[in-house]
Coordinates of C-alpha atoms and ligand atoms in Angstrom, one line a residue:
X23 CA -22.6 -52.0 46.3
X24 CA -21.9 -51.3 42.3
X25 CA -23.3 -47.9 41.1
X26 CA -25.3 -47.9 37.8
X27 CA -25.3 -45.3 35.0
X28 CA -28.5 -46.2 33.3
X29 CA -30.8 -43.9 35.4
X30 CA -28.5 -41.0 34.1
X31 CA -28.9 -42.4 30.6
X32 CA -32.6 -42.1 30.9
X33 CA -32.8 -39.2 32.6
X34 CA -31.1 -37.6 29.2
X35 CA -33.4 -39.4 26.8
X36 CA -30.2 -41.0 24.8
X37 CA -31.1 -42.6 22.1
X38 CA -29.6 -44.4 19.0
X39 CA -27.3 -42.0 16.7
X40 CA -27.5 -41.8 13.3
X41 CA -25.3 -39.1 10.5
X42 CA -25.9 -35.8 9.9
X43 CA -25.0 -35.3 6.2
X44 CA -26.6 -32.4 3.3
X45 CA -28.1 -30.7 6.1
X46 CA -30.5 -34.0 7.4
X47 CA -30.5 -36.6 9.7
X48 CA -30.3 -40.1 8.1
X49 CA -31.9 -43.4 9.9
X50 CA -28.7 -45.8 9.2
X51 CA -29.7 -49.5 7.8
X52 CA -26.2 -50.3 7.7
X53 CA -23.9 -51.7 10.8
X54 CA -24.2 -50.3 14.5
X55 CA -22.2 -50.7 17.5
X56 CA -22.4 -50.2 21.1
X57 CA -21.3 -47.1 23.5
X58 CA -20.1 -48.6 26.3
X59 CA -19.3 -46.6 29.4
X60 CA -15.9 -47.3 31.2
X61 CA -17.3 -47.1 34.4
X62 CA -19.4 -49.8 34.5
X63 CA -19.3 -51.7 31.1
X64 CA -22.8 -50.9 30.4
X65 CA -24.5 -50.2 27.3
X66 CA -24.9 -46.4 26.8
X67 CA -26.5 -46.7 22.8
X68 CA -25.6 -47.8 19.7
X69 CA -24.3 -45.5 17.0
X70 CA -24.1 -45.8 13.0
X71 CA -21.0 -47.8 11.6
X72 CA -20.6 -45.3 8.9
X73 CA -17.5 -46.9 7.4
X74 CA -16.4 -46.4 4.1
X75 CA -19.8 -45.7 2.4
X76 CA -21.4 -43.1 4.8
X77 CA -18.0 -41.3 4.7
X78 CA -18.5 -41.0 1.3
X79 CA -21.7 -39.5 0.9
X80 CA -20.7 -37.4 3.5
X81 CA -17.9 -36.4 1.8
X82 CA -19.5 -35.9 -1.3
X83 CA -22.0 -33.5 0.1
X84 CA -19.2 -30.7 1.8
X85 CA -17.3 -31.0 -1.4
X86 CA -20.9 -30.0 -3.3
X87 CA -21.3 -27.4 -0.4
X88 CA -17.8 -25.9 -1.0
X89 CA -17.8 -26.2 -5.1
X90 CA -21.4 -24.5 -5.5
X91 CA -22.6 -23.7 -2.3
X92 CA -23.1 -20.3 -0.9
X93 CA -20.9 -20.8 2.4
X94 CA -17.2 -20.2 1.3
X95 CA -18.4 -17.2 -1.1
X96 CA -20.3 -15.4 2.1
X97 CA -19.6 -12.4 3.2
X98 CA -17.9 -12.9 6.4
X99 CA -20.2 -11.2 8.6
X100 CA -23.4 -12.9 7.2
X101 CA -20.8 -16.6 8.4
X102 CA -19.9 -14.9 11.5
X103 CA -23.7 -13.6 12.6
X104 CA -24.4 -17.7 11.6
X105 CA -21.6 -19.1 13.6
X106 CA -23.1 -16.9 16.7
X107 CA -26.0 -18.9 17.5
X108 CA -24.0 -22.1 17.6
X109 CA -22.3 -20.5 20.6
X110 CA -25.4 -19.2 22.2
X111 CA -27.4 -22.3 21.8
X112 CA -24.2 -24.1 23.4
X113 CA -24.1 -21.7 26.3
X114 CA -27.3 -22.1 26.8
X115 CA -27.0 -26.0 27.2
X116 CA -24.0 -26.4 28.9
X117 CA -25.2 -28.2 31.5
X118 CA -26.7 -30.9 29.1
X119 CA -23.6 -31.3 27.4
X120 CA -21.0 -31.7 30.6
X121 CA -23.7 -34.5 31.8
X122 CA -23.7 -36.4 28.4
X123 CA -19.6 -35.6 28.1
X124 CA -19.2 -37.3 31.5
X125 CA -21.9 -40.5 30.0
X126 CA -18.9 -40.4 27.4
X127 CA -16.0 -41.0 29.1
X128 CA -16.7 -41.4 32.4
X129 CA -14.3 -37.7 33.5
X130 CA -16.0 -36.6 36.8
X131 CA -18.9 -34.1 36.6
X132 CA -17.6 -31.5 37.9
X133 CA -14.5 -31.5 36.2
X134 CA -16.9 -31.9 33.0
X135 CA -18.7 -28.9 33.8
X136 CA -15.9 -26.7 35.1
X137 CA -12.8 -26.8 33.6
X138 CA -10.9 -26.2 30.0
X139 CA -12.8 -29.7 28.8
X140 CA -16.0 -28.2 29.7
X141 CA -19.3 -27.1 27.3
X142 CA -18.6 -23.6 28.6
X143 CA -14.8 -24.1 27.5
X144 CA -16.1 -24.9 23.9
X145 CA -18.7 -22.2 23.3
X146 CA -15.7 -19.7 24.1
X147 CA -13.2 -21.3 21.6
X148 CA -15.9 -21.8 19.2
X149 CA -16.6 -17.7 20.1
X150 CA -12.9 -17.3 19.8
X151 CA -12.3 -18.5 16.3
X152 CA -16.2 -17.0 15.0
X153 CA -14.5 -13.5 16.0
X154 CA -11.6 -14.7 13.1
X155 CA -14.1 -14.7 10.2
X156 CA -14.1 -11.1 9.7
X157 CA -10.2 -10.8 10.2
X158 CA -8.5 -13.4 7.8
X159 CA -7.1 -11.3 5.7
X160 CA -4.2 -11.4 2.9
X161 CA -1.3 -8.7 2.0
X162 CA -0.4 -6.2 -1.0
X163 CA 3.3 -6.1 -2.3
X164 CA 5.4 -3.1 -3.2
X165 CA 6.2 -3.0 -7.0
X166 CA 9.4 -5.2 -7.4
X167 CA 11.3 -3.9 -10.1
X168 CA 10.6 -1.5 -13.1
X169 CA 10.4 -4.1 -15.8
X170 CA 6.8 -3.9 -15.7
X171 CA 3.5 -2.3 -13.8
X172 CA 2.2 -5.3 -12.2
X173 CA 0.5 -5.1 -8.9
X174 CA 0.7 -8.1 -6.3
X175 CA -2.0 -8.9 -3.3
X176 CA -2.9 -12.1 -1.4
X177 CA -5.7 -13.1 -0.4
X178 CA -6.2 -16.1 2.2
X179 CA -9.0 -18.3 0.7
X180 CA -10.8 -21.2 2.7
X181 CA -8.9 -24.0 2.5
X182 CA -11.5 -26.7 1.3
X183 CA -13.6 -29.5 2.8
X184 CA -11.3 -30.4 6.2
X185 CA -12.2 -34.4 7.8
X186 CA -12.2 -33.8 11.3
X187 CA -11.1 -37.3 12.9
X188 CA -11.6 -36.5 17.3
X189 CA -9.8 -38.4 20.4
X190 CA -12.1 -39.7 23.0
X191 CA -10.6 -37.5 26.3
X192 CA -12.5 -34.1 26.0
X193 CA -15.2 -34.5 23.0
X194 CA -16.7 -30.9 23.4
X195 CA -13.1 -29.0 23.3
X196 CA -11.7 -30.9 20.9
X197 CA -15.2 -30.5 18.5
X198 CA -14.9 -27.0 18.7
X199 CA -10.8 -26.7 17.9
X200 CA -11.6 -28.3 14.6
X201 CA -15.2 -27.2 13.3
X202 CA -15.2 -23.8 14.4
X203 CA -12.1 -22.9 12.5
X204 CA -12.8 -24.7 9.1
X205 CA -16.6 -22.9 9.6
X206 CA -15.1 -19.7 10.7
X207 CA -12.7 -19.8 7.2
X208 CA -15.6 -21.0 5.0
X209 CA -14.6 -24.2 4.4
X210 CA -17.2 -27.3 5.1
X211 CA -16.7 -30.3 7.1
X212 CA -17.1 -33.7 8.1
X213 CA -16.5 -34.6 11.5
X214 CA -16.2 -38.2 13.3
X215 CA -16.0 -38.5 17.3
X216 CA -14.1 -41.2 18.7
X217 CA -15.9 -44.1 18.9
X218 CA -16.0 -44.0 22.5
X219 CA -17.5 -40.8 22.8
X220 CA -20.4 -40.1 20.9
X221 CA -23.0 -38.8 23.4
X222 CA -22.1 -35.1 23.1
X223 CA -20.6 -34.8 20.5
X224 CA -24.0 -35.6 18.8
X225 CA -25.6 -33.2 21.0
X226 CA -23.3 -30.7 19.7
X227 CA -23.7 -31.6 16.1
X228 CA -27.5 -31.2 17.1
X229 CA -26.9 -27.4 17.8
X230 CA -24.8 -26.9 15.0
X231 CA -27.8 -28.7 12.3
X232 CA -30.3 -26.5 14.0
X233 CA -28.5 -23.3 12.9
X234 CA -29.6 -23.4 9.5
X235 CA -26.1 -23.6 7.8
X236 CA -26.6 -24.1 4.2
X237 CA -26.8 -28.0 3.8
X238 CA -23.6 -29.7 3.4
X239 CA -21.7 -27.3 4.9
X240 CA -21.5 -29.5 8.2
X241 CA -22.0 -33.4 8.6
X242 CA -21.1 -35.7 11.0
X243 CA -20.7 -39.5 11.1
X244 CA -19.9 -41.7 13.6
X245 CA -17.8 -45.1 13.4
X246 CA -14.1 -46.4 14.5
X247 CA -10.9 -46.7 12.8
X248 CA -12.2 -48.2 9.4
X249 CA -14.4 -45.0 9.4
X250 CA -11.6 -42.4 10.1
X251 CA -9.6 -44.0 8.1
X252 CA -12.1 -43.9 5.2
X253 CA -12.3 -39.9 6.0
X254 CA -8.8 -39.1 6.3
X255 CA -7.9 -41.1 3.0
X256 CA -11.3 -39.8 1.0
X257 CA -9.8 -37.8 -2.2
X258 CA -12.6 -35.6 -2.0
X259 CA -11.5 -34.0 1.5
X260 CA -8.7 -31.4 0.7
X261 CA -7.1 -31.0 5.0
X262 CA -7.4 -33.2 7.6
X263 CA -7.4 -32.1 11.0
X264 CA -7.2 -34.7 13.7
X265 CA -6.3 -35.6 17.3
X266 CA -4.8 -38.9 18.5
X267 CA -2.0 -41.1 18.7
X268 CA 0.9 -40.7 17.3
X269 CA 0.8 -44.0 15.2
X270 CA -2.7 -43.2 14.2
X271 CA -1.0 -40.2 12.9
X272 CA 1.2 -41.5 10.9
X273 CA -1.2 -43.7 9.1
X274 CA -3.0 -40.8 8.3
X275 CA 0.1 -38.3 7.3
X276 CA 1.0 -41.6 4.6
X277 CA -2.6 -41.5 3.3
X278 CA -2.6 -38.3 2.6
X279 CA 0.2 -38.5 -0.1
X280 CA -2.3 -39.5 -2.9
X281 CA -3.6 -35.9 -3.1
X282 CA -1.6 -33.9 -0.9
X283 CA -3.7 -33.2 1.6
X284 CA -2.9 -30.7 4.1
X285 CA -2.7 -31.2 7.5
X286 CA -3.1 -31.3 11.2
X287 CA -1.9 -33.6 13.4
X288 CA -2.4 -33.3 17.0
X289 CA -0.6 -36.2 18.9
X290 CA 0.7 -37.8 21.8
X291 CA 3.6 -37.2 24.3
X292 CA 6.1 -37.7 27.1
X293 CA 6.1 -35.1 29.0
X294 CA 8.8 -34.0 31.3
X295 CA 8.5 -31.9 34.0
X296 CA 11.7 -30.9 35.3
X297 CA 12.0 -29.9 39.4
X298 CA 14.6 -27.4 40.5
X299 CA 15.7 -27.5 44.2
X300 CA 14.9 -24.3 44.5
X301 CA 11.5 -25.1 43.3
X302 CA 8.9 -22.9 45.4
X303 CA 7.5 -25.5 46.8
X304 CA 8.5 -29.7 46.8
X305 CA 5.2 -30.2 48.4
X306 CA 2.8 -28.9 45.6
X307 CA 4.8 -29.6 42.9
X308 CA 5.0 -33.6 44.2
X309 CA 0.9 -32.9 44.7
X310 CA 0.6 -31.2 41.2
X311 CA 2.2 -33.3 38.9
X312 CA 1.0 -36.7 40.9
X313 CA -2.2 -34.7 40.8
X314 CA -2.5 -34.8 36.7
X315 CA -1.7 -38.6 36.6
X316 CA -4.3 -39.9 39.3
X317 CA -7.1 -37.7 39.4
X318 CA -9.2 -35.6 36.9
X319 CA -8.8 -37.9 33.3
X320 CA -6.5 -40.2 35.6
X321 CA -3.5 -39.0 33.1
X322 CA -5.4 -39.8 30.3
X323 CA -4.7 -36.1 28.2
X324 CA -1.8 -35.5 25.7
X325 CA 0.1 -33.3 27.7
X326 CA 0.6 -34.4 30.9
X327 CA 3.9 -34.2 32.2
X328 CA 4.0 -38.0 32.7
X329 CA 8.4 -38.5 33.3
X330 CA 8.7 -36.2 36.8
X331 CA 12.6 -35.0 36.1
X332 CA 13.4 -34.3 40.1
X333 CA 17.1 -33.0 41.6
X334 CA 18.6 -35.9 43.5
X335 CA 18.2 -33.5 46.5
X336 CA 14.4 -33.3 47.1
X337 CA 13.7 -36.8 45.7
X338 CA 12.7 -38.0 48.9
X339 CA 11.0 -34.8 49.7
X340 CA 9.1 -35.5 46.8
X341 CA 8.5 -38.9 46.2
X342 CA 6.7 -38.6 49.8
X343 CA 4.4 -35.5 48.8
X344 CA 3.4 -37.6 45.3
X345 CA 2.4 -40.5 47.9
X346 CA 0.2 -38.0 50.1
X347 CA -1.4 -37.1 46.7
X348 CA -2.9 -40.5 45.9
X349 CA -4.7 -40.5 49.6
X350 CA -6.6 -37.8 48.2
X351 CA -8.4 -40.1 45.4
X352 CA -11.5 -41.0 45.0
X353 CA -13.0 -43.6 42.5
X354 CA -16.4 -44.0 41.9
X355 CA -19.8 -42.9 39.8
X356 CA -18.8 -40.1 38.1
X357 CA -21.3 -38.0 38.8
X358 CA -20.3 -38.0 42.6
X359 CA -19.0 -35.0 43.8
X360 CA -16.8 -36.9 45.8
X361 CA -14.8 -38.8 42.9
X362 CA -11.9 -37.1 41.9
X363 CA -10.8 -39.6 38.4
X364 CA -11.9 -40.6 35.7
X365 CA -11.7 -44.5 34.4
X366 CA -9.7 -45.6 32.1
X367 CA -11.4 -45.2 28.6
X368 CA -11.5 -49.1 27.8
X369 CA -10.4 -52.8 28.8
X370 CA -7.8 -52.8 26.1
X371 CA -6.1 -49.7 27.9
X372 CA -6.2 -51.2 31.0
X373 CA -4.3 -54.3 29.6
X374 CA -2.2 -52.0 28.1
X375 CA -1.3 -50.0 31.1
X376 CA -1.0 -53.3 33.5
X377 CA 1.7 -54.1 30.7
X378 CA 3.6 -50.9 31.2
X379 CA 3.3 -51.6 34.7
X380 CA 5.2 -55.1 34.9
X381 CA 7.4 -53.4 32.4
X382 CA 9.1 -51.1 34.7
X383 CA 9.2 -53.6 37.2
X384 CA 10.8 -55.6 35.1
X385 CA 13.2 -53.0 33.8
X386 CA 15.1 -52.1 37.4
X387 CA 12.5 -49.1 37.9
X388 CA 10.7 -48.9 42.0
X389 CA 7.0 -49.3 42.2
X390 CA 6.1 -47.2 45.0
X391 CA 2.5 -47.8 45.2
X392 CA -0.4 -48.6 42.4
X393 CA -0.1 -49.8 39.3
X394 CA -3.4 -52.8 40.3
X395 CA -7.3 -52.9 40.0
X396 CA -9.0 -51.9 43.1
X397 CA -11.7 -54.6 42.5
X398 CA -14.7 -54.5 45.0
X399 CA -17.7 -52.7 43.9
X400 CA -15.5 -50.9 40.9
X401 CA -14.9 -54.4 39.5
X402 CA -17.3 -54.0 36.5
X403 CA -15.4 -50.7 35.4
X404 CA -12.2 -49.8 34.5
X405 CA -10.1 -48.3 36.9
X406 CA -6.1 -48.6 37.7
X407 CA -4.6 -47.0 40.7
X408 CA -2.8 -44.6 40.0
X409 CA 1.2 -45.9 39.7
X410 CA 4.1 -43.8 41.0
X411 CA 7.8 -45.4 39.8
X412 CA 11.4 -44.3 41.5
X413 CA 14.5 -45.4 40.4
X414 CA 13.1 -44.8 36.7
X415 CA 16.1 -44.5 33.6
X416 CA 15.4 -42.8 31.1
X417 CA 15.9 -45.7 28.8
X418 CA 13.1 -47.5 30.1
X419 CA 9.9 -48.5 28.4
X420 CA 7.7 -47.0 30.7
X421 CA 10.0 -43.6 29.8
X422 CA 9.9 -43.5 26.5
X423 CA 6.2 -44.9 25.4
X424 CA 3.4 -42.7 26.2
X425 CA 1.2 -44.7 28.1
X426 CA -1.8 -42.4 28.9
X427 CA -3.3 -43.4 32.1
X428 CA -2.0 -42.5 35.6
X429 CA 1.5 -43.7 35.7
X430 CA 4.2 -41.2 36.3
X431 CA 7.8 -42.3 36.5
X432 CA 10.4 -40.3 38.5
X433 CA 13.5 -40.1 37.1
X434 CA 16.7 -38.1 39.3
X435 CA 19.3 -35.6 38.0
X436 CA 22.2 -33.8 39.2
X437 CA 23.1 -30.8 36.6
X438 CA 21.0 -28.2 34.9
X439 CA 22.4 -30.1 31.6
X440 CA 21.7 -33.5 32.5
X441 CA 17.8 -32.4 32.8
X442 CA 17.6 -30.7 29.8
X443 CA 19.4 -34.0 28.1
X444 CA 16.7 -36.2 29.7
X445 CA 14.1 -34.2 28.4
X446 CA 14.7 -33.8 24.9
X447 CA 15.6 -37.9 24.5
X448 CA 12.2 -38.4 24.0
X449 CA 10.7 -39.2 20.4
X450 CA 8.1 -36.9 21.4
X451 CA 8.1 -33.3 21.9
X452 CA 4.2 -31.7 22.9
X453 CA 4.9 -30.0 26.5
X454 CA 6.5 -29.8 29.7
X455 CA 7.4 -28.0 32.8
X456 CA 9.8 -26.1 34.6
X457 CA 9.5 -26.0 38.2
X458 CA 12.2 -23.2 39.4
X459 CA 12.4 -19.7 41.2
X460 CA 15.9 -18.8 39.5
X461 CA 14.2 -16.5 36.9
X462 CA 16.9 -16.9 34.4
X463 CA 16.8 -20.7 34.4
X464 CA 13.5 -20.9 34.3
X465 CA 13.8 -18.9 30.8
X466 CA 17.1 -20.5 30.0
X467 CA 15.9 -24.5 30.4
X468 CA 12.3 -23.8 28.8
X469 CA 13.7 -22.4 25.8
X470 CA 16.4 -25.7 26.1
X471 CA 13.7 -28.4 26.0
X472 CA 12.2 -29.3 22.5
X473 CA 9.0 -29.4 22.4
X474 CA 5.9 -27.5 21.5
X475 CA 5.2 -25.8 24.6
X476 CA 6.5 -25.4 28.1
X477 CA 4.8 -23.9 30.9
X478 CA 7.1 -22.2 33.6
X479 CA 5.7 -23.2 37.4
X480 CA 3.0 -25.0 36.1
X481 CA 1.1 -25.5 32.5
X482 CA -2.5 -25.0 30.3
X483 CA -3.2 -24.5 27.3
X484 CA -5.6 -21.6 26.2
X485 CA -7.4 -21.4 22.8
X486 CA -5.8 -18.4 21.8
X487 CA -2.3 -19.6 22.1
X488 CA -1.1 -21.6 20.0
X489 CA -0.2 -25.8 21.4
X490 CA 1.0 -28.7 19.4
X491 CA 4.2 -30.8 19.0
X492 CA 7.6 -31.5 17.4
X493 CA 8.9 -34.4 16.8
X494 CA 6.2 -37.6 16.8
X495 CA 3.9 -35.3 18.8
X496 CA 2.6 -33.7 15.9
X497 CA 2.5 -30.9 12.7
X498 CA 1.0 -27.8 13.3
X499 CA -0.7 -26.0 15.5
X500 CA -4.3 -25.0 17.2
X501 CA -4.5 -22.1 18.8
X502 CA -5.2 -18.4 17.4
X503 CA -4.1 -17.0 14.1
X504 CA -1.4 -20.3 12.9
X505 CA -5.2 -21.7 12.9
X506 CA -6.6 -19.5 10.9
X507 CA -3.3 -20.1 8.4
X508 CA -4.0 -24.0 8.5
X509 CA -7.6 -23.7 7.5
X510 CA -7.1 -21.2 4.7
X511 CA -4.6 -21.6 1.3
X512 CA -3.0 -18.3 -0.3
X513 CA -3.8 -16.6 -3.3
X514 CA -1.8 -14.6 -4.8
X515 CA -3.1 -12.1 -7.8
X516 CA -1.1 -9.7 -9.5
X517 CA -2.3 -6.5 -12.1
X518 CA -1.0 -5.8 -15.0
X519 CA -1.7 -1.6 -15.0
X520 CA 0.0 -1.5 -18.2
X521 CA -2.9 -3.9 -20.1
Ligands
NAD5 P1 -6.5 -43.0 18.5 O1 -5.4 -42.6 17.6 O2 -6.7 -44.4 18.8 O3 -7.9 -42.5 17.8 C1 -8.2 -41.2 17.5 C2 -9.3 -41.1 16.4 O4 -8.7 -41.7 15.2 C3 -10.5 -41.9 16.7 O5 -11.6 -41.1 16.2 C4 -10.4 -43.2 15.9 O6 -11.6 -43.8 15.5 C5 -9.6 -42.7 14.7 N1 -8.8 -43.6 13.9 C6 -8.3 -44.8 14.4 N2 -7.6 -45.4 13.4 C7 -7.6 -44.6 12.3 C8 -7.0 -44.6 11.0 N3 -6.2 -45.6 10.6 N4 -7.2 -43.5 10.2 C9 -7.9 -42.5 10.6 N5 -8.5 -42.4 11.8 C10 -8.4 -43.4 12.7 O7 -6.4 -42.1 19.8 P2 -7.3 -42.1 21.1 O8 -7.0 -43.3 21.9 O9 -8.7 -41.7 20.7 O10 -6.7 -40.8 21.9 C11 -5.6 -40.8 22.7 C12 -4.4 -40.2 21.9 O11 -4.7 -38.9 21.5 C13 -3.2 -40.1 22.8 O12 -2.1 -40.5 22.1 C14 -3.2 -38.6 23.2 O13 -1.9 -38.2 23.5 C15 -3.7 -38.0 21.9 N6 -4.2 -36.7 22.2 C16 -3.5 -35.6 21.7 C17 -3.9 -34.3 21.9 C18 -3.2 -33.1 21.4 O14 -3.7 -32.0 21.4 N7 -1.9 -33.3 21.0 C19 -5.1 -34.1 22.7 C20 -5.8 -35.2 23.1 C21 -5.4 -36.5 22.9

């Protein structure tokens, strides 16, 4: 029998969403559409269309907030004290939020509650970057030469009004990486969701209009491309920070030409993990790495290791722990303790992924099991088992696209050199792993692959570190103080002691 998410809809009161903007909610007359979960297909709410007119008033009302307002003139512990009850009051509902975050996307409960996506996991970056506010500080200079007596400091001021466009995979983290900073450095903001995942990320803008922030200083607006679009392009908004593809990207880094915005871009990848012989173990390596492409967000997160680099010697070894793996899922509702994976986010994706799937087929590459529907009473949602490939060249589409679900292509190697190679021919460059016990090629091969992070025996990224990508994966990065440097501009002064 087919499960139903309307009682848990209910159960949470959701209702219709409007926009936050000038420090009030606003009833929308304009166009609405339809949160769907990917679950089941059914109708969660209906959200404002902001489009290009909400964006602007939105827009119009941070750039008021930064010109004239209060908020990027404050002193920074007055900011900081402010930015403390945001992470209180999301403490103290972090159960609400992991329930509406799995109505979002559909990522089991008790992932949504318990791991680096959760509410819990948000509250601490938002505490991480509030602790900033009193710390972004600039530099003094010793006196060049003798020619005159002028005197040179720095000072790091808040960067502007910052758009803050959101993917749909984890909608509480990915809130807090962008507002808290741009709050922390007193700049204001406009943030839009995805338009798949509004539930709690309205919550969340909830806590943050309740904390009495001088109005403008935060506003939200909901809406799809047209909307972020709108955003990212508005001349009134001085950095964009997003997360998202890598063409959406690029749309937005030409866009931003017009008046130079700055910015930070957050994008996809093609992981590699690359497995040593001597790796400590074939069995939970095969289990780990199948693990992040079938269960949890059923591969569906930017850094999954998604091409599984493996020494022709344990490829067997392997290949047969990956398949043990996949026993171990479990679709179903997601608030089951019992389901292990998330759907995929929509019926487009699915397409998109079946594609990739006849793709490798089609290409030479070995389907060893998934890659279909399972049908049945999960027929209304949107769910792929998960896909393992062998015989997978790296020349192949389903090794060089990311295709964010749970497909993970296994591709062999002989040399230390031939792994590295296969690694870095990738247009993207976000993470990857090295699976090894030789201590000096685990040092020696993560410093070889190109990309903006690389986790030794495993990988996660924490908020005070700092992750992003080379190449297509991305510009910048989110994490700690290179944060704190992309949400603030430098001012230099100099005195004249001689005037
Ligand atoms: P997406 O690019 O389709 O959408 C992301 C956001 O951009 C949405 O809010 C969307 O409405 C908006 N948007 C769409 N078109 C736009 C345009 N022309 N101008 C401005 N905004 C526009 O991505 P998605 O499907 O939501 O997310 C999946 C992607 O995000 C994957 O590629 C994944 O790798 C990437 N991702 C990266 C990271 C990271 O930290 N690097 C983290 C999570 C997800």
């Amino acid at each position: 029998m087919s499960f139903s998410l309307i009682p848990v809809r209910d159960e949470l009161q959701v209702r219709p969403g409007n926009l936050f903007i000038d420090g009030a909610w606003h009833g929308w007359e304009g166009a609405r559409f339809d949160q769907i979960h990917p679950a089941t297909n059914e109708v969660m709410t209906t959200f404002a269309d902001a489009g290009a007119r909400g964006v602007d008033l939105a827009v119009k009302a941070a750039r008021r907030a930064f010109d004239e307002g209060p908020w990027p003139r404050m002193p920074a512990q007055d900011r900081k004290r402010m930015l403390q009850r945001i992470i209180d009051r999301l403490y103290e509902s972090e159960l609400e939020l992991a329930k509406l975050q799995t109505l979002d996307n559909g990522i089991p409960f008790h992932f949504s509650r318990n791991t680096r996506v959760s509410a819990k996991a948000a509250a601490d970056v938002f505490d991480h970057y509030a602790g900033w506010a009193d710390k972004i500080n600039g530099e003094t200079y010793p006196q060049f030469s003798s020619a005159s007596n002028m005197h040179y400091m720095s000072f790091r001021e808040p960067v502007g009004v910052v758009g803050a466009v959101l993917a749909w995979n984890a909608p509480l983290l990915m809130f807090s990486m962008k507002v808290a900073p741009a709050l922390a450095c007193g700049c204001t903001v406009v943030v839009k969701p995805s338009e798949y995942t509004n539930l709690a990320a309205r919550r969340f803008a909830e806590i943050v209009a309740e904390s009495d922030l001088p109005p403008g200083v935060f506003n939200f607006v909901t809406g799809g491309p047209e909307t972020g679009a709108a955003l990212s392009s508005h001349p009134g908004v001085d950095k964009v920070t997003f997360t998202g593809s890598a063409a959406t990207g690029e749309r937005i880094l030409m866009a931003s030409g017009a008046n130079m915005k700055r910015l930070s871009l957050e994008l996809g990848g093609k992981s590699a993990a690359l497995v040593f012989p001597d790796t400590r173990s074939v069995a939970t390596t095969a289990a780990s790495l199948m693990g992040l492409c079938s269960t949890f967000l059923s591969g569906q997160v930017c850094s999954t290791p998604s091409r599984a680099v493996v020494h022709v010697s344990i490829l067997d070894e392997f290949l047969y722990h990956a398949g043990e793996q996949v026993r171990k899922v479990r679709f179903g509702n997601p608030f089951d303790p019992e389901t292990t994976s998330a759907p995929i986010i929509s019926k487009r994706q699915v397409s998109r992924i079946l594609g990739y799937v006849e793709s490798g087929k089609a290409e030479g590459a070995r389907l060893m099991f998934g890659g279909d529907t399972p049908g049945g009473e999960l027929a209304n949602g949107n769910w792929i088992n998960a896909a393992l490939f062998a015989g997978v060249d790296n020349g192949m589409t389903i090794a060089r696209e990311e295709i964010f679900g749970p497909v993970l292509s296994v591709i062999p190697f002989e040399t230390e050199e031939q792994a590295i190679r296969i690694a870095n021919d990738s247009e993207y460059g976000l993470a990857g792993c090295v699976y090894t016990t030789d201590v000096s090629r685990a040092l020696r091969v993560a410093r070889a692959v190109r990309s903006g992070s690389v986790g030794i025996n495993g990988y996660a990224s924490i908020p005070n570190a700092p992750m992003g990508g080379v190449k297509r994966s991305g510009l910048g990065r989110e994490g700690g103080w290179p944060t704190i440097e992309a949400f603030t501009e430098l001012k230099t002064i100099s005195f004249n002691l001689d005037a």
